[in-house]
Amino acid sequence: MMVREDHLEPHPKDVVNQIVAVSVDGSESMEVLATGNDFYAAPRPSPDGTKLAYITWNHPNMPWDATELRVTQLADAGAFTDETDKHDLIAGEDGDTSIIQPLWHPQTSDLYYISDQSGYWNIYRNGTSASILPLNFDFGGRAPGWQLGQQGYGFLPDGKIYATYTKDGETKLIVASVADSDGPATNIEEYGTEHGLPPQFGGIVPSASGDTLYFIGGSSSIPTSVYSWSLSQCGPAIQLASSSSLKFSDNVISVPRQVEFPTTDSEGKAKTAFGYYYPPQNKAYQCTMEKAPPLLVKAHGGPTACTSTSFNPAIQFWTSRGFAVLDVDYGGSTGYGREYRRRLRNSWGIVDIDDVCAGAQYLVKEGLADPERLCIDGGSAGGYTTLGALTFKDVFTAGCSLYGIGDLTALAGDTHKFESRYLDGLIGKDEAIYKDRSPIEHVDSLSCPVLLLQGDEDKIVPPNQAEMMFSTLKNKGIPSCIRLYKGEQHGFRKAENIEDALDSELAFFGRVYGIDVPDAVQLDIVNL
């Protein structure tokens, strides 16, 4: 059973999504099991094969906005229908709750799911109104909804439930009994780094005995790896395979810490935002000439996603060269509950920009960043936040946009089905607002040095947007540079271009801030 997306009619509004059963006898025959809505996810047959649970939703919602959990009967051929609106509605009837990741208990056949009805993505059992693990934390993984197959909890062979959530930048594992089918989980045990687990992990797969757990994990110094870990022994997790053979000394690895800083929402009300601060770290060098380091603020993509403290060479690149880094989980990010996630509703281009600026100003106040050397970068949606911060605010003194979205109107009109109505919730439908929040409509407001890194085959952000911004900056006498990468689209994929983009950004900021960068890439920076 799987989700099928039919592109016989390629326009996003004409693409058809359904749940189908695919024959494995080689005939390639398919039977439609659920149809009629815009989107489907997580088809889950019951243990006895008589029922099918699944998630569904319609435009303009995204899966983190409002979805439904439905169940259809498979066994009774005479009563079977593939029409979604005739299937049993289990959860999400209010049209304003995000339901994700349904799963049947393998022994009791109870249906479990994650809902944000409490304000956080918590785990529920069908038939009970309260969460079985009520916590003010989100279950379900770092950024649920973006991909099919995500599952942030499961069941051990003995019937216990296991689940993960993130607290203060570290993943926690919960194992508990759900033997009482009418009440909350009991005998709850929590495990973390003190029990031998890596700081970040997920995608757990139990062994047949249930004692050994296999998962993908890592830390700020260890690349993403496959691990095994004994639940009964709680010793150090064993690394079975790694995504990289690179090894780094702790002398050059910056360990992040979570920071909270004051900000405001779209209505000007006082709020708190979050990020991860990476101090400069390279024991081979010691700075004696400055009180605070230059700061690079990073805006993640999505925007309904979050950053991670897993090993990121693109961050360690900077911290090992004397820069501090602030990786911001601006309002609208996942992992902090529904209210925080919904701060971007109709407010993309306001809340995210305010938060990256507030984070930089907070670190300046704390003496952790030089106010004269505050720079920012981001790609795609993060590039939009970057361009917006450079265009509409005067906090940063330099910036780098990697294939950043400059024209919201163009983005809304040229994207795939899943995101084709995404901006309805982030911006609204008023064309005037799209123009008002599009940096490309306000390029005359740009007043600080900007590096533009762009693929020449990008369909989401056409190269002419970056070229227009560069032309305006050049004519205004502002230091600027553009690098077009041949054959690259929306996101760089060639190793040599990824390397050149990093080196170019370092060389650019070095020139702007008067930092001597050994063997720097030669850039054609106008007006400098």
Short mmCIF file of C-alpha atoms in Angstrom, two decimals:
data_model
loop_
_atom_site.label_atom_id
_atom_site.label_comp_id
_atom_site.label_asym_id
_atom_site.label_seq_id
_atom_site.Cartn_x
_atom_site.Cartn_y
_atom_site.Cartn_z
CA MET A 1 0.00 0.00 0.00
CA MET A 2 1.39 3.37 -0.92
CA VAL A 3 0.66 6.95 -1.87
CA ARG A 4 0.45 7.49 -5.63
CA GLU A 5 0.84 10.90 -7.25
CA ASP A 6 -0.46 10.99 -10.83
CA HIS A 7 1.20 13.61 -13.08
CA LEU A 8 -0.55 12.76 -16.34
CA GLU A 9 -1.83 16.32 -16.12
CA PRO A 10 1.30 18.12 -14.87
CA HIS A 11 -0.14 21.40 -13.63
CA PRO A 12 -0.16 21.36 -9.80
CA LYS A 13 -3.94 21.80 -9.56
CA ASP A 14 -4.45 18.78 -11.83
CA VAL A 15 -2.05 16.36 -10.12
CA VAL A 16 -4.01 13.55 -8.42
CA ASN A 17 -2.98 11.96 -5.11
CA GLN A 18 -4.46 8.65 -3.92
CA ILE A 19 -3.73 5.68 -1.71
CA VAL A 20 -3.38 2.52 -3.75
CA ALA A 21 -2.67 -1.16 -3.24
CA VAL A 22 -0.03 -2.41 -5.66
CA SER A 23 0.09 -6.04 -6.73
CA VAL A 24 3.42 -7.79 -6.07
CA ASP A 25 2.77 -10.66 -8.48
CA GLY A 26 4.39 -8.81 -11.37
CA SER A 27 1.13 -7.76 -12.98
CA GLU A 28 1.67 -4.08 -11.98
CA SER A 29 -2.04 -3.78 -11.22
CA MET A 30 -3.16 -1.11 -8.77
CA GLU A 31 -6.36 -0.73 -6.76
CA VAL A 32 -7.40 2.67 -5.45
CA LEU A 33 -8.19 2.53 -1.72
CA ALA A 34 -8.70 6.23 -0.92
CA THR A 35 -9.34 9.14 -3.27
CA GLY A 36 -11.07 12.50 -3.42
CA ASN A 37 -8.79 14.72 -1.30
CA ASP A 38 -5.75 16.71 -2.31
CA PHE A 39 -3.18 14.82 -0.23
CA TYR A 40 -2.60 11.50 1.51
CA ALA A 41 0.10 10.16 3.80
CA ALA A 42 0.96 7.30 6.15
CA PRO A 43 -1.27 4.42 4.93
CA ARG A 44 -1.24 1.87 7.76
CA PRO A 45 -3.06 -1.49 7.51
CA SER A 46 -4.26 -2.96 10.80
CA PRO A 47 -2.46 -6.07 12.14
CA ASP A 48 -5.22 -8.38 10.87
CA GLY A 49 -5.38 -6.63 7.48
CA THR A 50 -9.06 -5.75 7.75
CA LYS A 51 -8.68 -1.95 8.15
CA LEU A 52 -6.61 0.85 6.72
CA ALA A 53 -5.74 4.02 8.64
CA TYR A 54 -4.32 7.04 6.84
CA ILE A 55 -3.77 10.80 7.01
CA THR A 56 -5.40 13.16 4.51
CA TRP A 57 -5.80 16.89 4.00
CA ASN A 58 -6.83 19.49 1.44
CA HIS A 59 -5.53 22.78 0.10
CA PRO A 60 -4.69 25.33 1.38
CA ASN A 61 -3.63 23.43 4.50
CA MET A 62 -0.20 21.93 4.98
CA PRO A 63 0.18 18.78 7.13
CA TRP A 64 1.34 20.88 10.11
CA ASP A 65 -1.79 23.03 9.84
CA ALA A 66 -4.84 20.75 9.70
CA THR A 67 -5.25 17.11 8.68
CA GLU A 68 -7.64 14.21 9.28
CA LEU A 69 -7.11 10.64 10.43
CA ARG A 70 -9.50 8.29 8.68
CA VAL A 71 -10.07 4.53 8.69
CA THR A 72 -11.64 2.39 6.00
CA GLN A 73 -12.70 -1.27 6.04
CA LEU A 74 -10.79 -3.53 3.66
CA ALA A 75 -12.26 -6.95 4.48
CA ASP A 76 -15.89 -6.38 3.51
CA ALA A 77 -15.75 -6.19 -0.30
CA GLY A 78 -19.44 -5.45 -0.53
CA ALA A 79 -19.19 -2.40 1.71
CA PHE A 80 -15.86 -1.12 0.39
CA THR A 81 -15.62 2.36 -1.13
CA ASP A 82 -12.57 4.37 -2.07
CA GLU A 83 -14.31 7.70 -1.41
CA THR A 84 -12.48 9.42 1.44
CA ASP A 85 -15.48 11.35 2.76
CA LYS A 86 -17.26 8.02 3.39
CA HIS A 87 -14.42 6.61 5.50
CA ASP A 88 -14.59 6.85 9.30
CA LEU A 89 -13.22 10.15 10.63
CA ILE A 90 -11.16 9.34 13.73
CA ALA A 91 -9.45 12.66 14.51
CA GLY A 92 -9.16 16.14 13.04
CA GLU A 93 -12.85 16.85 12.77
CA ASP A 94 -12.42 20.48 13.93
CA GLY A 95 -10.46 21.37 10.80
CA ASP A 96 -7.76 23.10 12.83
CA THR A 97 -5.67 20.26 14.27
CA SER A 98 -2.60 18.59 12.84
CA ILE A 99 -2.84 14.79 13.02
CA ILE A 100 0.20 12.81 11.87
CA GLN A 101 1.87 9.40 12.00
CA PRO A 102 -0.89 6.86 12.79
CA LEU A 103 0.21 3.40 13.94
CA TRP A 104 -1.62 0.25 15.05
CA HIS A 105 -0.47 -1.54 18.18
CA PRO A 106 0.76 -4.94 16.95
CA GLN A 107 -0.83 -6.90 19.85
CA THR A 108 -3.92 -4.95 20.95
CA SER A 109 -4.75 -3.47 17.51
CA ASP A 110 -5.41 -0.12 19.19
CA LEU A 111 -4.86 2.81 16.85
CA TYR A 112 -2.36 5.45 17.97
CA TYR A 113 -1.52 8.80 16.38
CA ILE A 114 0.13 12.16 17.05
CA SER A 115 -2.03 15.27 17.44
CA ASP A 116 -1.22 18.88 18.33
CA GLN A 117 -4.60 19.44 20.01
CA SER A 118 -2.89 20.09 23.38
CA GLY A 119 -0.60 22.70 21.85
CA TYR A 120 2.18 20.16 21.25
CA TRP A 121 2.48 17.15 18.98
CA ASN A 122 1.69 14.49 21.60
CA ILE A 123 0.78 10.82 21.24
CA TYR A 124 -2.85 9.68 21.57
CA ARG A 125 -4.75 6.41 21.52
CA ASN A 126 -8.02 6.26 19.62
CA GLY A 127 -10.90 6.31 22.07
CA THR A 128 -9.19 8.41 24.73
CA SER A 129 -9.29 12.22 24.84
CA ALA A 130 -6.04 12.75 26.74
CA SER A 131 -2.50 12.11 25.53
CA ILE A 132 -0.88 8.92 26.77
CA LEU A 133 2.40 10.86 27.18
CA PRO A 134 1.38 14.44 28.00
CA LEU A 135 4.50 16.61 27.66
CA ASN A 136 5.08 20.19 26.60
CA PHE A 137 7.35 18.92 23.85
CA ASP A 138 6.78 17.84 20.26
CA PHE A 139 6.97 14.18 19.30
CA GLY A 140 7.18 13.06 15.69
CA GLY A 141 10.67 14.11 14.65
CA ARG A 142 12.42 17.35 13.75
CA ALA A 143 10.23 18.54 10.89
CA PRO A 144 7.17 16.29 10.46
CA GLY A 145 5.12 16.49 7.30
CA TRP A 146 7.78 17.25 4.71
CA GLN A 147 8.38 13.63 3.73
CA LEU A 148 6.43 10.40 3.59
CA GLY A 149 7.46 7.60 5.95
CA GLN A 150 8.35 9.72 8.97
CA GLN A 151 7.62 7.94 12.26
CA GLY A 152 8.68 9.37 15.62
CA TYR A 153 7.42 6.50 17.79
CA GLY A 154 6.76 2.77 17.60
CA PHE A 155 6.24 -0.41 19.60
CA LEU A 156 8.69 -2.94 20.98
CA PRO A 157 8.03 -6.69 20.65
CA ASP A 158 6.85 -6.78 24.28
CA GLY A 159 4.15 -4.19 23.49
CA LYS A 160 5.82 -1.18 25.12
CA ILE A 161 5.85 2.11 23.27
CA TYR A 162 9.03 4.00 22.43
CA ALA A 163 9.15 7.63 21.31
CA THR A 164 11.63 10.45 20.88
CA TYR A 165 11.49 14.18 21.41
CA THR A 166 14.03 17.02 21.55
CA LYS A 167 14.84 18.95 24.71
CA ASP A 168 17.48 21.71 24.86
CA GLY A 169 18.96 20.52 21.59
CA GLU A 170 19.29 16.87 22.60
CA THR A 171 17.11 13.89 21.70
CA LYS A 172 15.41 12.00 24.51
CA LEU A 173 14.09 8.45 24.28
CA ILE A 174 10.99 7.40 26.21
CA VAL A 175 10.00 3.76 26.77
CA ALA A 176 6.72 3.07 28.56
CA SER A 177 3.99 0.53 29.09
CA VAL A 178 0.63 1.00 27.35
CA ALA A 179 -0.96 -2.14 28.79
CA ASP A 180 -3.84 -0.10 30.21
CA SER A 181 -5.87 0.51 27.07
CA ASP A 182 -8.02 3.15 28.78
CA GLY A 183 -5.41 5.26 30.55
CA PRO A 184 -2.06 6.99 30.11
CA ALA A 185 1.25 5.23 29.67
CA THR A 186 2.84 3.87 32.84
CA ASN A 187 6.31 2.78 33.99
CA ILE A 188 7.82 5.59 31.96
CA GLU A 189 11.59 5.49 31.51
CA GLU A 190 13.60 8.26 29.84
CA TYR A 191 17.05 7.87 28.27
CA GLY A 192 19.59 10.35 26.93
CA THR A 193 23.31 11.00 26.58
CA GLU A 194 23.88 9.96 30.18
CA HIS A 195 22.77 6.47 29.14
CA GLY A 196 25.16 6.24 26.20
CA LEU A 197 22.92 7.63 23.46
CA PRO A 198 24.27 10.23 21.01
CA PRO A 199 22.99 13.80 21.43
CA GLN A 200 20.77 13.53 18.31
CA PHE A 201 19.12 10.41 16.93
CA GLY A 202 15.95 9.12 15.29
CA GLY A 203 14.54 6.57 12.87
CA ILE A 204 14.59 3.82 15.51
CA VAL A 205 14.23 0.19 14.44
CA PRO A 206 14.09 -2.41 17.26
CA SER A 207 15.68 -5.84 16.95
CA ALA A 208 13.52 -8.96 17.05
CA SER A 209 14.13 -9.26 20.80
CA GLY A 210 13.47 -5.56 21.39
CA ASP A 211 16.61 -5.12 23.49
CA THR A 212 18.79 -3.69 20.74
CA LEU A 213 17.72 -0.48 19.03
CA TYR A 214 19.16 0.59 15.69
CA PHE A 215 18.97 4.23 14.67
CA ILE A 216 20.60 7.13 12.82
CA GLY A 217 22.31 9.68 15.03
CA GLY A 218 25.27 11.95 15.61
CA SER A 219 26.51 15.00 17.46
CA SER A 220 28.08 18.36 16.76
CA SER A 221 31.43 16.58 16.27
CA ILE A 222 30.34 13.21 14.78
CA PRO A 223 28.89 12.96 11.25
CA THR A 224 25.55 11.23 10.85
CA SER A 225 25.99 7.53 11.60
CA VAL A 226 24.10 4.27 12.07
CA TYR A 227 24.20 3.06 15.68
CA SER A 228 23.10 0.12 17.80
CA TRP A 229 22.30 0.50 21.48
CA SER A 230 21.25 -1.96 24.19
CA LEU A 231 18.17 -0.93 26.12
CA SER A 232 18.98 -3.29 29.01
CA GLN A 233 22.66 -2.39 29.36
CA CYS A 234 22.50 1.36 28.59
CA GLY A 235 26.14 1.40 27.57
CA PRO A 236 27.69 3.63 24.91
CA ALA A 237 25.95 3.35 21.54
CA ILE A 238 28.02 1.43 18.99
CA GLN A 239 28.75 3.17 15.69
CA LEU A 240 28.11 0.69 12.86
CA ALA A 241 28.54 2.96 9.84
CA SER A 242 29.16 6.62 9.17
CA SER A 243 28.21 9.03 6.41
CA SER A 244 31.76 10.36 6.40
CA SER A 245 35.22 9.05 7.16
CA LEU A 246 36.42 12.49 8.19
CA LYS A 247 37.73 12.83 11.74
CA PHE A 248 38.24 16.10 13.52
CA SER A 249 40.05 17.02 16.71
CA ASP A 250 37.96 18.49 19.49
CA ASN A 251 40.35 21.43 19.27
CA VAL A 252 38.55 22.67 16.15
CA ILE A 253 34.97 21.60 16.90
CA SER A 254 32.61 24.23 18.28
CA VAL A 255 29.96 22.78 20.59
CA PRO A 256 26.68 24.73 20.39
CA ARG A 257 24.51 25.84 23.25
CA GLN A 258 20.88 26.80 23.01
CA VAL A 259 20.08 30.45 23.62
CA GLU A 260 16.76 32.15 24.28
CA PHE A 261 16.36 35.79 23.40
CA PRO A 262 13.60 38.41 23.52
CA THR A 263 11.75 39.28 20.34
CA THR A 264 8.28 40.33 19.20
CA ASP A 265 5.53 38.73 17.15
CA SER A 266 3.80 40.25 14.13
CA GLU A 267 1.61 42.35 16.43
CA GLY A 268 4.54 43.70 18.41
CA LYS A 269 3.86 41.57 21.50
CA ALA A 270 6.86 40.45 23.53
CA LYS A 271 7.90 36.88 22.78
CA THR A 272 10.90 34.58 23.13
CA ALA A 273 12.77 32.99 20.25
CA PHE A 274 15.48 30.33 20.15
CA GLY A 275 18.72 29.54 18.42
CA TYR A 276 22.03 27.72 18.83
CA TYR A 277 25.19 29.70 19.47
CA TYR A 278 28.50 28.30 18.23
CA PRO A 279 31.55 30.17 19.61
CA PRO A 280 34.74 30.40 17.54
CA GLN A 281 36.89 27.33 18.17
CA ASN A 282 40.39 26.62 16.92
CA LYS A 283 43.01 25.92 19.59
CA ALA A 284 45.79 26.43 17.04
CA TYR A 285 45.08 30.17 17.09
CA GLN A 286 44.34 32.78 19.73
CA CYS A 287 42.89 36.22 19.07
CA THR A 288 44.37 39.09 21.05
CA MET A 289 43.07 42.01 18.98
CA GLU A 290 39.31 42.03 19.42
CA LYS A 291 36.82 41.92 22.26
CA ALA A 292 34.13 40.03 20.36
CA PRO A 293 34.16 37.94 17.18
CA PRO A 294 32.33 38.55 13.92
CA LEU A 295 28.96 36.79 13.93
CA LEU A 296 27.33 34.88 11.10
CA VAL A 297 23.58 34.41 11.61
CA LYS A 298 22.01 31.51 9.73
CA ALA A 299 18.35 31.29 8.69
CA HIS A 300 17.16 27.75 7.99
CA GLY A 301 14.96 26.77 5.06
CA GLY A 302 11.40 25.53 5.13
CA PRO A 303 10.33 27.81 6.63
CA THR A 304 8.21 25.35 8.70
CA ALA A 305 11.23 23.34 9.77
CA CYS A 306 14.06 23.73 12.27
CA THR A 307 17.79 23.68 12.57
CA SER A 308 19.79 20.85 14.11
CA THR A 309 22.86 20.57 16.31
CA SER A 310 24.11 17.52 14.42
CA PHE A 311 27.55 17.78 12.85
CA ASN A 312 27.44 20.47 10.19
CA PRO A 313 30.71 21.11 8.37
CA ALA A 314 29.23 24.28 6.88
CA ILE A 315 29.04 25.69 10.42
CA GLN A 316 32.35 24.31 11.70
CA PHE A 317 33.96 25.85 8.61
CA TRP A 318 33.17 29.27 10.08
CA THR A 319 33.84 28.66 13.75
CA SER A 320 37.27 27.16 13.02
CA ARG A 321 38.12 30.40 11.18
CA GLY A 322 37.26 32.83 13.95
CA PHE A 323 33.56 33.48 13.34
CA ALA A 324 30.81 32.88 15.86
CA VAL A 325 27.60 31.41 14.41
CA LEU A 326 23.99 31.77 15.51
CA ASP A 327 21.70 29.19 13.93
CA VAL A 328 18.22 30.61 14.51
CA ASP A 329 14.98 28.70 15.05
CA TYR A 330 12.85 31.74 14.32
CA GLY A 331 9.13 31.88 15.10
CA GLY A 332 7.42 29.40 12.80
CA SER A 333 10.00 26.68 13.41
CA THR A 334 9.02 23.18 14.47
CA GLY A 335 9.94 21.61 17.79
CA TYR A 336 8.57 24.29 20.11
CA GLY A 337 4.83 23.62 20.04
CA ARG A 338 1.89 24.77 17.97
CA GLU A 339 1.78 28.41 19.11
CA TYR A 340 5.43 28.90 18.17
CA ARG A 341 4.96 27.11 14.85
CA ARG A 342 1.94 29.24 13.98
CA ARG A 343 3.73 32.54 14.55
CA LEU A 344 4.45 32.62 10.82
CA ARG A 345 0.79 32.45 9.84
CA ASN A 346 0.35 35.44 7.53
CA SER A 347 3.63 36.73 8.93
CA TRP A 348 6.44 35.26 6.85
CA GLY A 349 8.76 38.13 6.08
CA ILE A 350 7.98 39.77 9.42
CA VAL A 351 8.44 37.36 12.32
CA ASP A 352 11.41 35.48 10.86
CA ILE A 353 13.22 38.71 9.98
CA ASP A 354 12.54 40.22 13.40
CA ASP A 355 13.86 37.06 15.09
CA VAL A 356 17.16 36.81 13.21
CA CYS A 357 17.77 40.47 13.95
CA ALA A 358 16.81 40.07 17.61
CA GLY A 359 19.14 37.10 17.97
CA ALA A 360 22.10 39.04 16.62
CA GLN A 361 21.35 42.04 18.84
CA TYR A 362 21.03 39.76 21.88
CA LEU A 363 24.50 38.31 21.32
CA VAL A 364 25.96 41.80 20.89
CA LYS A 365 24.43 42.77 24.23
CA GLU A 366 25.92 39.65 25.81
CA GLY A 367 29.36 40.57 24.48
CA LEU A 368 29.45 37.52 22.20
CA ALA A 369 29.41 39.33 18.86
CA ASP A 370 30.94 42.44 17.32
CA PRO A 371 28.14 44.90 16.38
CA GLU A 372 30.20 46.17 13.43
CA ARG A 373 30.63 42.67 11.95
CA LEU A 374 27.20 41.10 11.93
CA CYS A 375 26.54 39.12 8.77
CA ILE A 376 23.77 36.75 7.71
CA ASP A 377 23.25 34.00 5.19
CA GLY A 378 20.58 31.53 4.13
CA GLY A 379 19.42 29.44 1.20
CA SER A 380 16.00 29.25 -0.49
CA ALA A 381 13.42 30.18 2.19
CA GLY A 382 16.33 31.05 4.47
CA GLY A 383 17.67 33.16 1.62
CA TYR A 384 14.36 35.02 1.59
CA THR A 385 14.76 35.79 5.29
CA THR A 386 18.34 36.87 4.59
CA LEU A 387 17.38 39.20 1.75
CA GLY A 388 14.48 40.54 3.82
CA ALA A 389 16.72 41.28 6.79
CA LEU A 390 19.21 43.07 4.54
CA THR A 391 16.48 44.98 2.70
CA PHE A 392 14.09 45.97 5.47
CA LYS A 393 16.38 46.21 8.53
CA ASP A 394 19.73 47.80 9.30
CA VAL A 395 21.10 45.31 11.84
CA PHE A 396 23.48 43.41 9.57
CA THR A 397 26.52 44.95 7.90
CA ALA A 398 26.91 42.28 5.21
CA GLY A 399 25.06 39.25 3.89
CA CYS A 400 25.08 36.32 1.50
CA SER A 401 22.02 34.98 -0.28
CA LEU A 402 22.22 31.46 -1.68
CA TYR A 403 19.47 31.12 -4.31
CA GLY A 404 17.30 33.23 -2.01
CA ILE A 405 13.67 33.92 -2.83
CA GLY A 406 13.38 37.55 -3.82
CA ASP A 407 10.01 37.52 -5.57
CA LEU A 408 7.14 35.94 -3.62
CA THR A 409 4.68 36.38 -6.48
CA ALA A 410 6.86 34.32 -8.83
CA LEU A 411 7.32 31.65 -6.17
CA ALA A 412 3.56 31.33 -5.65
CA GLY A 413 2.98 30.86 -9.35
CA ASP A 414 5.69 28.32 -10.12
CA THR A 415 6.05 25.44 -7.67
CA HIS A 416 4.98 21.82 -7.22
CA LYS A 417 1.59 20.68 -5.88
CA PHE A 418 2.62 20.11 -2.26
CA GLU A 419 3.74 23.73 -1.79
CA SER A 420 1.48 25.34 -4.38
CA ARG A 421 -0.79 26.82 -1.67
CA TYR A 422 1.83 27.04 1.08
CA LEU A 423 2.02 30.84 0.82
CA ASP A 424 -1.73 31.14 1.46
CA GLY A 425 -0.96 30.45 5.11
CA LEU A 426 2.41 32.19 5.27
CA ILE A 427 1.46 35.40 3.44
CA GLY A 428 -2.24 35.38 2.58
CA LYS A 429 -3.86 36.08 -0.78
CA ASP A 430 -3.47 39.85 -1.08
CA GLU A 431 -1.17 40.53 -4.04
CA ALA A 432 -0.19 43.88 -2.52
CA ILE A 433 1.27 42.08 0.51
CA TYR A 434 3.29 39.79 -1.75
CA LYS A 435 4.86 42.81 -3.39
CA ASP A 436 5.31 44.63 -0.10
CA ARG A 437 7.29 41.70 1.36
CA SER A 438 9.27 40.83 -1.75
CA PRO A 439 12.86 42.10 -1.44
CA ILE A 440 13.13 42.39 -5.21
CA GLU A 441 10.44 45.12 -5.09
CA HIS A 442 12.56 47.14 -2.64
CA VAL A 443 16.12 46.70 -3.89
CA ASP A 444 16.70 50.44 -3.49
CA SER A 445 16.57 49.84 0.27
CA LEU A 446 19.63 47.58 0.22
CA SER A 447 22.49 49.48 1.78
CA CYS A 448 25.17 46.97 2.85
CA PRO A 449 27.54 44.63 0.97
CA VAL A 450 25.80 41.57 -0.47
CA LEU A 451 27.11 38.38 -2.08
CA LEU A 452 24.67 36.59 -4.38
CA LEU A 453 25.28 32.89 -5.10
CA GLN A 454 22.96 31.51 -7.75
CA GLY A 455 22.47 28.51 -10.03
CA ASP A 456 22.01 29.43 -13.67
CA GLU A 457 19.28 26.78 -14.19
CA ASP A 458 17.21 27.63 -11.10
CA LYS A 459 13.48 27.51 -11.94
CA ILE A 460 12.27 28.45 -8.45
CA VAL A 461 14.42 31.57 -8.16
CA PRO A 462 15.33 32.57 -11.73
CA PRO A 463 18.86 33.99 -12.11
CA ASN A 464 17.49 37.31 -13.33
CA GLN A 465 16.33 38.07 -9.77
CA ALA A 466 19.90 37.88 -8.46
CA GLU A 467 21.18 39.76 -11.50
CA MET A 468 18.64 42.55 -10.94
CA MET A 469 19.68 42.91 -7.31
CA PHE A 470 23.33 42.94 -8.25
CA SER A 471 22.75 45.64 -10.88
CA THR A 472 20.93 47.84 -8.37
CA LEU A 473 23.65 47.43 -5.73
CA LYS A 474 26.33 48.16 -8.31
CA ASN A 475 24.58 51.32 -9.47
CA LYS A 476 24.14 52.50 -5.87
CA GLY A 477 27.87 52.14 -5.24
CA ILE A 478 27.43 49.36 -2.67
CA PRO A 479 30.08 46.60 -2.52
CA SER A 480 28.54 43.51 -4.09
CA CYS A 481 29.37 40.38 -6.02
CA ILE A 482 27.44 37.73 -7.92
CA ARG A 483 28.56 34.20 -8.75
CA LEU A 484 26.51 32.11 -11.16
CA TYR A 485 27.10 28.37 -11.07
CA LYS A 486 26.68 26.64 -14.39
CA GLY A 487 24.36 23.63 -14.37
CA GLU A 488 23.11 24.26 -10.82
CA GLN A 489 19.43 24.60 -9.98
CA HIS A 490 17.67 25.42 -6.70
CA GLY A 491 20.33 24.19 -4.29
CA PHE A 492 23.92 23.37 -5.18
CA ARG A 493 24.70 19.69 -5.72
CA LYS A 494 28.16 19.59 -7.28
CA ALA A 495 30.92 19.22 -4.68
CA GLU A 496 33.16 21.74 -6.37
CA ASN A 497 30.40 24.36 -6.36
CA ILE A 498 29.47 23.74 -2.73
CA GLU A 499 33.15 24.19 -1.83
CA ASP A 500 33.50 27.29 -3.95
CA ALA A 501 30.35 28.82 -2.44
CA LEU A 502 31.77 28.48 1.08
CA ASP A 503 35.18 29.77 0.07
CA SER A 504 33.60 32.69 -1.80
CA GLU A 505 31.47 33.67 1.16
CA LEU A 506 34.50 33.63 3.46
CA ALA A 507 36.54 35.65 0.98
CA PHE A 508 33.68 38.15 0.61
CA PHE A 509 33.24 38.74 4.33
CA GLY A 510 37.02 38.84 4.72
CA ARG A 511 37.28 41.66 2.16
CA VAL A 512 34.32 43.55 3.63
CA TYR A 513 35.56 43.31 7.23
CA GLY A 514 39.27 43.63 6.54
CA ILE A 515 40.04 40.08 7.67
CA ASP A 516 43.12 38.49 6.15
CA VAL A 517 41.95 35.18 4.64
CA PRO A 518 44.93 33.05 3.50
CA ASP A 519 44.62 31.71 -0.06
CA ALA A 520 41.26 33.44 -0.44
CA VAL A 521 39.16 32.91 -3.56
CA GLN A 522 39.56 35.82 -5.95
CA LEU A 523 36.27 37.67 -6.21
CA ASP A 524 35.22 40.49 -8.48
CA ILE A 525 33.61 42.71 -5.84
CA VAL A 526 32.40 45.96 -7.33
CA ASN A 527 32.56 49.22 -5.37
CA LEU A 528 35.16 47.90 -2.91
#
